[in-house]
PDB file of C-alpha atoms in Angstrom:
ATOM      1  CA  SER A   1     -14.586 -13.217  98.600  1.00 77.00           C
ATOM      2  CA  ALA A   2     -13.593 -10.552 101.091  1.00 85.00           C
ATOM      3  CA  VAL A   3     -13.373  -6.839 100.361  1.00 91.00           C
ATOM      4  CA  ILE A   4     -10.445  -5.185 102.070  1.00 95.00           C
ATOM      5  CA  SER A   5      -9.765  -1.474 102.365  1.00 95.00           C
ATOM      6  CA  GLN A   6      -6.657   0.266 103.621  1.00 97.00           C
ATOM      7  CA  LYS A   7      -6.001   3.778 104.848  1.00 97.00           C
ATOM      8  CA  PRO A   8      -4.087   5.784 103.874  1.00 97.00           C
ATOM      9  CA  SER A   9      -3.540   4.742 100.288  1.00 96.00           C
ATOM     10  CA  ARG A  10      -0.253   6.608 100.267  1.00 96.00           C
ATOM     11  CA  ASP A  11       1.761   8.943 102.456  1.00 97.00           C
ATOM     12  CA  ILE A  12       5.033  10.801 102.523  1.00 97.00           C
ATOM     13  CA  CYS A  13       6.597  10.959 105.973  1.00 96.00           C
ATOM     14  CA  GLN A  14       9.642  12.445 107.611  1.00 97.00           C
ATOM     15  CA  ARG A  15      12.280  10.156 109.024  1.00 97.00           C
ATOM     16  CA  GLY A  16      11.946   9.520 112.732  1.00 97.00           C
ATOM     17  CA  THR A  17       8.159   9.739 112.714  1.00 97.00           C
ATOM     18  CA  SER A  18       5.587   6.942 112.845  1.00 97.00           C
ATOM     19  CA  LEU A  19       2.672   6.044 110.610  1.00 97.00           C
ATOM     20  CA  THR A  20      -0.307   3.859 111.439  1.00 98.00           C
ATOM     21  CA  ILE A  21      -1.934   1.977 108.578  1.00 98.00           C
ATOM     22  CA  GLN A  22      -5.498   0.751 108.933  1.00 98.00           C
ATOM     23  CA  CYS A  23      -6.982  -2.364 107.389  1.00 97.00           C
ATOM     24  CA  GLN A  24     -10.736  -2.980 107.297  1.00 97.00           C
ATOM     25  CA  VAL A  25     -12.411  -6.181 106.094  1.00 96.00           C
ATOM     26  CA  ASP A  26     -16.083  -6.470 105.159  1.00 95.00           C
ATOM     27  CA  SER A  27     -16.474  -9.799 106.967  1.00 92.00           C
ATOM     28  CA  GLN A  28     -15.214 -11.393 110.146  1.00 91.00           C
ATOM     29  CA  VAL A  29     -11.931 -13.208 109.729  1.00 88.00           C
ATOM     30  CA  THR A  30      -9.751 -15.035 112.185  1.00 85.00           C
ATOM     31  CA  MET A  31      -6.356 -14.255 110.763  1.00 87.00           C
ATOM     32  CA  MET A  32      -5.049 -11.119 109.111  1.00 92.00           C
ATOM     33  CA  PHE A  33      -1.621 -10.728 107.592  1.00 94.00           C
ATOM     34  CA  TRP A  34       0.653  -7.788 106.988  1.00 96.00           C
ATOM     35  CA  TYR A  35       3.129  -7.756 104.098  1.00 96.00           C
ATOM     36  CA  ARG A  36       5.771  -5.381 102.883  1.00 95.00           C
ATOM     37  CA  GLN A  37       6.948  -4.917  99.313  1.00 93.00           C
ATOM     38  CA  GLN A  38      10.119  -2.885  99.054  1.00 92.00           C
ATOM     39  CA  PRO A  39      10.953  -1.339  95.672  1.00 89.00           C
ATOM     40  CA  GLY A  40      11.884  -4.042  93.169  1.00 85.00           C
ATOM     41  CA  GLN A  41      11.438  -6.765  95.769  1.00 88.00           C
ATOM     42  CA  SER A  42       8.909  -9.466  96.459  1.00 89.00           C
ATOM     43  CA  LEU A  43       6.110  -9.355  99.010  1.00 91.00           C
ATOM     44  CA  THR A  44       7.438 -10.343 102.419  1.00 92.00           C
ATOM     45  CA  LEU A  45       5.272 -11.360 105.354  1.00 92.00           C
ATOM     46  CA  ILE A  46       5.778  -9.104 108.357  1.00 95.00           C
ATOM     47  CA  ALA A  47       3.400 -10.702 110.834  1.00 94.00           C
ATOM     48  CA  THR A  48       0.182 -12.616 111.370  1.00 92.00           C
ATOM     49  CA  ALA A  49      -2.454 -10.933 113.521  1.00 92.00           C
ATOM     50  CA  ASN A  50      -5.041 -12.970 115.393  1.00 85.00           C
ATOM     51  CA  GLN A  51      -7.848 -11.296 117.251  1.00 81.00           C
ATOM     52  CA  GLY A  52      -7.344 -11.463 120.991  1.00 80.00           C
ATOM     53  CA  SER A  53      -3.701 -12.457 120.960  1.00 82.00           C
ATOM     54  CA  GLU A  54      -0.291 -11.016 120.240  1.00 87.00           C
ATOM     55  CA  ALA A  55       0.763 -10.851 116.625  1.00 91.00           C
ATOM     56  CA  THR A  56       3.280 -13.403 115.421  1.00 91.00           C
ATOM     57  CA  TYR A  57       6.259 -11.784 113.716  1.00 94.00           C
ATOM     58  CA  GLU A  58       8.423 -13.298 111.002  1.00 91.00           C
ATOM     59  CA  SER A  59      12.177 -13.395 111.205  1.00 89.00           C
ATOM     60  CA  GLY A  60      13.660  -9.954 110.736  1.00 92.00           C
ATOM     61  CA  PHE A  61      10.604  -8.069 111.990  1.00 95.00           C
ATOM     62  CA  VAL A  62      10.075  -6.958 115.575  1.00 95.00           C
ATOM     63  CA  ILE A  63       7.148  -5.624 117.535  1.00 96.00           C
ATOM     64  CA  ASP A  64       8.917  -2.427 118.570  1.00 96.00           C
ATOM     65  CA  LYS A  65       9.354  -1.444 114.945  1.00 97.00           C
ATOM     66  CA  PHE A  66       6.022  -2.753 113.614  1.00 97.00           C
ATOM     67  CA  PRO A  67       3.451  -2.836 116.426  1.00 96.00           C
ATOM     68  CA  ILE A  68       0.157  -4.381 115.352  1.00 96.00           C
ATOM     69  CA  SER A  69      -3.276  -4.105 116.862  1.00 94.00           C
ATOM     70  CA  ARG A  70      -6.219  -6.434 116.221  1.00 93.00           C
ATOM     71  CA  PRO A  71      -9.118  -5.127 118.304  1.00 91.00           C
ATOM     72  CA  ASN A  72     -11.832  -7.141 116.527  1.00 91.00           C
ATOM     73  CA  LEU A  73     -12.464  -9.624 113.727  1.00 92.00           C
ATOM     74  CA  THR A  74     -12.759  -7.019 110.953  1.00 94.00           C
ATOM     75  CA  PHE A  75     -10.000  -4.518 111.701  1.00 95.00           C
ATOM     76  CA  SER A  76      -6.263  -4.297 112.220  1.00 96.00           C
ATOM     77  CA  THR A  77      -3.585  -1.640 112.286  1.00 96.00           C
ATOM     78  CA  LEU A  78       0.119  -1.742 111.524  1.00 97.00           C
ATOM     79  CA  THR A  79       2.372   1.022 112.790  1.00 98.00           C
ATOM     80  CA  VAL A  80       5.718   1.703 111.176  1.00 98.00           C
ATOM     81  CA  SER A  81       7.741   3.309 113.956  1.00 97.00           C
ATOM     82  CA  ASN A  82      10.743   5.611 113.910  1.00 97.00           C
ATOM     83  CA  MET A  83      10.792   5.531 110.146  1.00 97.00           C
ATOM     84  CA  SER A  84      13.864   5.672 107.957  1.00 96.00           C
ATOM     85  CA  PRO A  85      14.099   5.842 104.143  1.00 96.00           C
ATOM     86  CA  GLU A  86      14.596   2.052 104.126  1.00 95.00           C
ATOM     87  CA  ASP A  87      10.990   1.728 105.288  1.00 97.00           C
ATOM     88  CA  SER A  88       9.766   3.174 102.011  1.00 97.00           C
ATOM     89  CA  SER A  89       7.603   0.348 100.712  1.00 96.00           C
ATOM     90  CA  ILE A  90       4.120  -0.752  99.865  1.00 95.00           C
ATOM     91  CA  TYR A  91       2.418  -2.255 102.911  1.00 97.00           C
ATOM     92  CA  LEU A  92      -0.432  -4.672 102.305  1.00 96.00           C
ATOM     93  CA  CYS A  93      -2.839  -6.458 104.565  1.00 96.00           C
ATOM     94  CA  SER A  94      -4.493  -9.712 103.612  1.00 94.00           C
ATOM     95  CA  VAL A  95      -6.871 -12.333 104.968  1.00 92.00           C
ATOM     96  CA  SER A  96      -7.157 -16.025 104.366  1.00 83.00           C
ATOM     97  CA  SER A  97      -9.830 -17.167 101.935  1.00 76.00           C
ATOM     98  CA  GLY A  98     -10.193 -20.404 103.854  1.00 72.00           C
ATOM     99  CA  ARG A  99      -8.916 -22.414 100.900  1.00 70.00           C
ATOM    100  CA  TYR A 100      -5.402 -23.672 101.402  1.00 67.00           C
ATOM    101  CA  TYR A 101      -2.996 -20.782 101.169  1.00 74.00           C
ATOM    102  CA  GLU A 102      -5.118 -18.435  99.094  1.00 82.00           C
ATOM    103  CA  GLN A 103      -5.340 -14.943 100.502  1.00 88.00           C
ATOM    104  CA  TYR A 104      -7.289 -11.820  99.651  1.00 90.00           C
ATOM    105  CA  PHE A 105      -5.217  -8.651  99.612  1.00 93.00           C
ATOM    106  CA  GLY A 106      -6.011  -5.050 100.290  1.00 95.00           C
ATOM    107  CA  PRO A 107      -4.969  -2.359  97.788  1.00 95.00           C
ATOM    108  CA  GLY A 108      -1.851  -1.477  99.749  1.00 96.00           C
ATOM    109  CA  THR A 109      -0.408   1.655 101.337  1.00 97.00           C
ATOM    110  CA  ARG A 110       2.481   3.266  99.494  1.00 96.00           C
ATOM    111  CA  LEU A 111       4.829   4.831 102.040  1.00 97.00           C
ATOM    112  CA  THR A 112       7.679   7.150 101.160  1.00 97.00           C
ATOM    113  CA  VAL A 113      10.052   8.245 103.913  1.00 97.00           C
ATOM    114  CA  THR A 114      12.177  11.305 103.274  1.00 96.00           C
TER     115      THR A 114
ATOM    116  CA  ASP B   1      17.980 -15.417 100.175  1.00 70.00           C
ATOM    117  CA  GLN B   2      15.200 -15.356  97.600  1.00 80.00           C
ATOM    118  CA  GLN B   3      13.478 -18.753  97.648  1.00 90.00           C
ATOM    119  CA  VAL B   4      11.105 -17.962  94.801  1.00 94.00           C
ATOM    120  CA  LYS B   5      12.508 -16.292  91.712  1.00 95.00           C
ATOM    121  CA  GLN B   6      10.950 -14.738  88.667  1.00 96.00           C
ATOM    122  CA  ASN B   7      13.895 -13.900  86.466  1.00 92.00           C
ATOM    123  CA  SER B   8      11.963 -12.024  83.798  1.00 95.00           C
ATOM    124  CA  PRO B   9      10.836  -8.636  85.097  1.00 94.00           C
ATOM    125  CA  SER B  10       8.763  -7.995  82.002  1.00 96.00           C
ATOM    126  CA  LEU B  11       7.163  -9.748  79.040  1.00 97.00           C
ATOM    127  CA  SER B  12       5.361  -8.403  75.986  1.00 98.00           C
ATOM    128  CA  VAL B  13       3.027 -10.567  73.940  1.00 98.00           C
ATOM    129  CA  GLN B  14       0.735  -9.944  71.003  1.00 98.00           C
ATOM    130  CA  GLU B  15      -2.978 -10.280  71.647  1.00 97.00           C
ATOM    131  CA  GLY B  16      -4.209 -13.791  70.847  1.00 97.00           C
ATOM    132  CA  ARG B  17      -0.810 -15.392  71.322  1.00 98.00           C
ATOM    133  CA  ILE B  18       0.393 -17.432  74.281  1.00 98.00           C
ATOM    134  CA  SER B  19       1.965 -15.794  77.328  1.00 98.00           C
ATOM    135  CA  ILE B  20       4.369 -17.926  79.342  1.00 98.00           C
ATOM    136  CA  LEU B  21       5.489 -16.673  82.722  1.00 98.00           C
ATOM    137  CA  ASN B  22       8.180 -18.593  84.539  1.00 98.00           C
ATOM    138  CA  CYS B  23       9.047 -19.128  88.174  1.00 97.00           C
ATOM    139  CA  ASP B  24      11.862 -21.049  89.875  1.00 97.00           C
ATOM    140  CA  TYR B  25      12.157 -22.044  93.500  1.00 96.00           C
ATOM    141  CA  THR B  26      14.911 -23.404  95.688  1.00 95.00           C
ATOM    142  CA  ASN B  27      13.099 -24.920  98.675  1.00 91.00           C
ATOM    143  CA  SER B  28      12.225 -28.565  98.029  1.00 91.00           C
ATOM    144  CA  MET B  29       9.801 -28.451 100.964  1.00 89.00           C
ATOM    145  CA  PHE B  30       7.370 -26.200  99.093  1.00 91.00           C
ATOM    146  CA  ASP B  31       4.158 -28.146  98.597  1.00 90.00           C
ATOM    147  CA  TYR B  32       1.736 -25.586  97.182  1.00 91.00           C
ATOM    148  CA  PHE B  33       2.171 -22.953  94.535  1.00 94.00           C
ATOM    149  CA  LEU B  34       0.017 -20.012  93.551  1.00 94.00           C
ATOM    150  CA  TRP B  35      -0.109 -17.297  90.941  1.00 97.00           C
ATOM    151  CA  TYR B  36      -1.421 -13.837  91.743  1.00 96.00           C
ATOM    152  CA  LYS B  37      -2.221 -11.009  89.377  1.00 96.00           C
ATOM    153  CA  LYS B  38      -1.848  -7.366  90.341  1.00 93.00           C
ATOM    154  CA  TYR B  39      -3.216  -4.287  88.625  1.00 93.00           C
ATOM    155  CA  PRO B  40      -1.867  -0.810  89.496  1.00 87.00           C
ATOM    156  CA  ALA B  41      -3.199   0.627  92.758  1.00 84.00           C
ATOM    157  CA  GLU B  42      -4.845  -2.681  93.624  1.00 88.00           C
ATOM    158  CA  GLY B  43      -3.798  -5.583  95.799  1.00 90.00           C
ATOM    159  CA  PRO B  44      -2.777  -8.916  94.289  1.00 92.00           C
ATOM    160  CA  THR B  45      -5.684 -11.185  93.378  1.00 93.00           C
ATOM    161  CA  PHE B  46      -5.506 -14.953  93.368  1.00 92.00           C
ATOM    162  CA  LEU B  47      -5.426 -16.468  89.901  1.00 95.00           C
ATOM    163  CA  ILE B  48      -4.632 -20.173  89.995  1.00 95.00           C
ATOM    164  CA  SER B  49      -2.809 -22.690  92.165  1.00 93.00           C
ATOM    165  CA  ILE B  50      -1.275 -26.146  92.050  1.00 95.00           C
ATOM    166  CA  SER B  51      -0.395 -28.744  94.642  1.00 92.00           C
ATOM    167  CA  SER B  52       2.960 -30.471  94.532  1.00 92.00           C
ATOM    168  CA  ILE B  53       1.213 -33.790  93.893  1.00 93.00           C
ATOM    169  CA  LYS B  54       0.117 -32.545  90.487  1.00 95.00           C
ATOM    170  CA  ASP B  55       2.034 -31.393  87.445  1.00 96.00           C
ATOM    171  CA  LYS B  56      -0.713 -29.418  85.740  1.00 97.00           C
ATOM    172  CA  ASN B  57      -3.781 -27.425  86.667  1.00 97.00           C
ATOM    173  CA  GLU B  58      -6.040 -25.705  84.183  1.00 97.00           C
ATOM    174  CA  ASP B  59      -8.675 -23.015  84.645  1.00 96.00           C
ATOM    175  CA  GLY B  60     -10.070 -21.576  81.464  1.00 97.00           C
ATOM    176  CA  ARG B  61      -7.358 -19.672  79.626  1.00 97.00           C
ATOM    177  CA  PHE B  62      -4.894 -20.192  82.461  1.00 98.00           C
ATOM    178  CA  THR B  63      -2.763 -23.300  82.971  1.00 98.00           C
ATOM    179  CA  VAL B  64      -0.043 -23.793  85.533  1.00 98.00           C
ATOM    180  CA  PHE B  65       2.630 -26.437  85.006  1.00 98.00           C
ATOM    181  CA  LEU B  66       4.862 -27.758  87.767  1.00 98.00           C
ATOM    182  CA  ASN B  67       8.191 -29.535  87.209  1.00 97.00           C
ATOM    183  CA  LYS B  68       9.331 -30.625  90.642  1.00 95.00           C
ATOM    184  CA  SER B  69      12.601 -32.141  89.513  1.00 96.00           C
ATOM    185  CA  ALA B  70      13.590 -28.817  87.968  1.00 97.00           C
ATOM    186  CA  LYS B  71      11.957 -26.804  90.765  1.00 97.00           C
ATOM    187  CA  HIS B  72      10.195 -24.808  88.100  1.00 97.00           C
ATOM    188  CA  LEU B  73       6.665 -23.748  87.402  1.00 97.00           C
ATOM    189  CA  SER B  74       5.114 -21.769  84.622  1.00 98.00           C
ATOM    190  CA  LEU B  75       1.848 -20.010  83.917  1.00 98.00           C
ATOM    191  CA  HIS B  76       0.426 -20.203  80.418  1.00 98.00           C
ATOM    192  CA  ILE B  77      -2.236 -17.776  79.252  1.00 98.00           C
ATOM    193  CA  VAL B  78      -3.921 -18.699  75.991  1.00 97.00           C
ATOM    194  CA  PRO B  79      -5.121 -16.685  74.208  1.00 98.00           C
ATOM    195  CA  SER B  80      -3.667 -13.559  75.761  1.00 98.00           C
ATOM    196  CA  GLN B  81      -5.955 -10.542  76.015  1.00 97.00           C
ATOM    197  CA  PRO B  82      -5.168  -6.861  76.644  1.00 97.00           C
ATOM    198  CA  GLY B  83      -6.972  -7.136  79.995  1.00 96.00           C
ATOM    199  CA  ASP B  84      -4.351  -9.644  81.075  1.00 97.00           C
ATOM    200  CA  SER B  85      -1.788  -6.857  81.201  1.00 97.00           C
ATOM    201  CA  ALA B  86      -0.699  -6.790  84.848  1.00 97.00           C
ATOM    202  CA  VAL B  87       2.082  -7.860  87.174  1.00 95.00           C
ATOM    203  CA  TYR B  88       2.058 -11.594  87.900  1.00 97.00           C
ATOM    204  CA  PHE B  89       3.477 -12.959  91.129  1.00 96.00           C
ATOM    205  CA  CYS B  90       4.437 -16.542  91.774  1.00 97.00           C
ATOM    206  CA  ALA B  91       4.115 -17.698  95.399  1.00 94.00           C
ATOM    207  CA  ALA B  92       4.870 -20.872  97.319  1.00 93.00           C
ATOM    208  CA  SER B  93       4.246 -22.345 100.727  1.00 88.00           C
ATOM    209  CA  ALA B  94       6.310 -24.879 102.638  1.00 80.00           C
ATOM    210  CA  GLN B  95       3.960 -26.297 105.214  1.00 68.00           C
ATOM    211  CA  HIS B  96       0.437 -27.546 104.963  1.00 58.00           C
ATOM    212  CA  GLY B  97      -1.750 -25.208 106.977  1.00 52.00           C
ATOM    213  CA  ALA B  98       0.948 -22.581 107.330  1.00 58.00           C
ATOM    214  CA  ASN B  99       0.240 -19.076 106.204  1.00 68.00           C
ATOM    215  CA  ASN B 100       3.628 -17.875 105.135  1.00 77.00           C
ATOM    216  CA  LEU B 101       3.643 -17.377 101.407  1.00 87.00           C
ATOM    217  CA  PHE B 102       6.991 -16.789  99.726  1.00 90.00           C
ATOM    218  CA  PHE B 103       6.593 -14.509  96.730  1.00 93.00           C
ATOM    219  CA  GLY B 104       8.667 -13.889  93.659  1.00 94.00           C
ATOM    220  CA  THR B 105       9.449 -10.352  92.530  1.00 93.00           C
ATOM    221  CA  GLY B 106       6.836 -10.413  89.799  1.00 95.00           C
ATOM    222  CA  THR B 107       6.724 -10.261  86.001  1.00 97.00           C
ATOM    223  CA  ARG B 108       5.005  -7.381  84.259  1.00 96.00           C
ATOM    224  CA  LEU B 109       2.991  -8.734  81.330  1.00 98.00           C
ATOM    225  CA  THR B 110       1.955  -6.404  78.546  1.00 98.00           C
ATOM    226  CA  VAL B 111      -0.455  -7.745  75.950  1.00 98.00           C
ATOM    227  CA  ILE B 112      -0.305  -5.665  72.813  1.00 97.00           C
ATOM    228  CA  PRO B 113      -3.592  -5.261  70.925  1.00 95.00           C
TER     229      PRO B 113
END
């Protein structure tokens, strides 16, 4: 299994500002995923990040709002830009376990935008 | 539109009894289903899965049942233990090899000692 850490674990931010969330994996992985869980909602995939290429965004998510970096096989960042209260969510990164659709998740970053 | 639904936000069960968590889906193209468990301040952890070619998969105390005609799956935990208290998410995927998992909103299970 993979051990995934995220920083920060939580933050409270002012609207209009940006926050960068870091995701570190203890092993090299090809694909990393970023999810969002809004209050009372399900986990929703934001984008898939491959090392060495542009992230692939799901419908409803755009690079200008959620830029992603993937500088190497163990690390990725997600930036939430120009935040509004609607961005208040838990953001999680995950990696594939290599078995079908099973994924390992990080502990999440709880973001509150005021 | 929510493609995977968990209509019970919470469930309380006595220790030793059976816990049954339910999940419904709308997309007939889903071919793989998973259950994840989540403790507070931790990420979801994989629990058990089932392919659409099966109707049952068992792993120890955990059994997942799939009823494709009803587009319904359930997770049975027998016997339930206090350590099973967590939020359980149902997830589904529509394409073999694809990575997009569609999650339900979760059911909070409380096992009462």
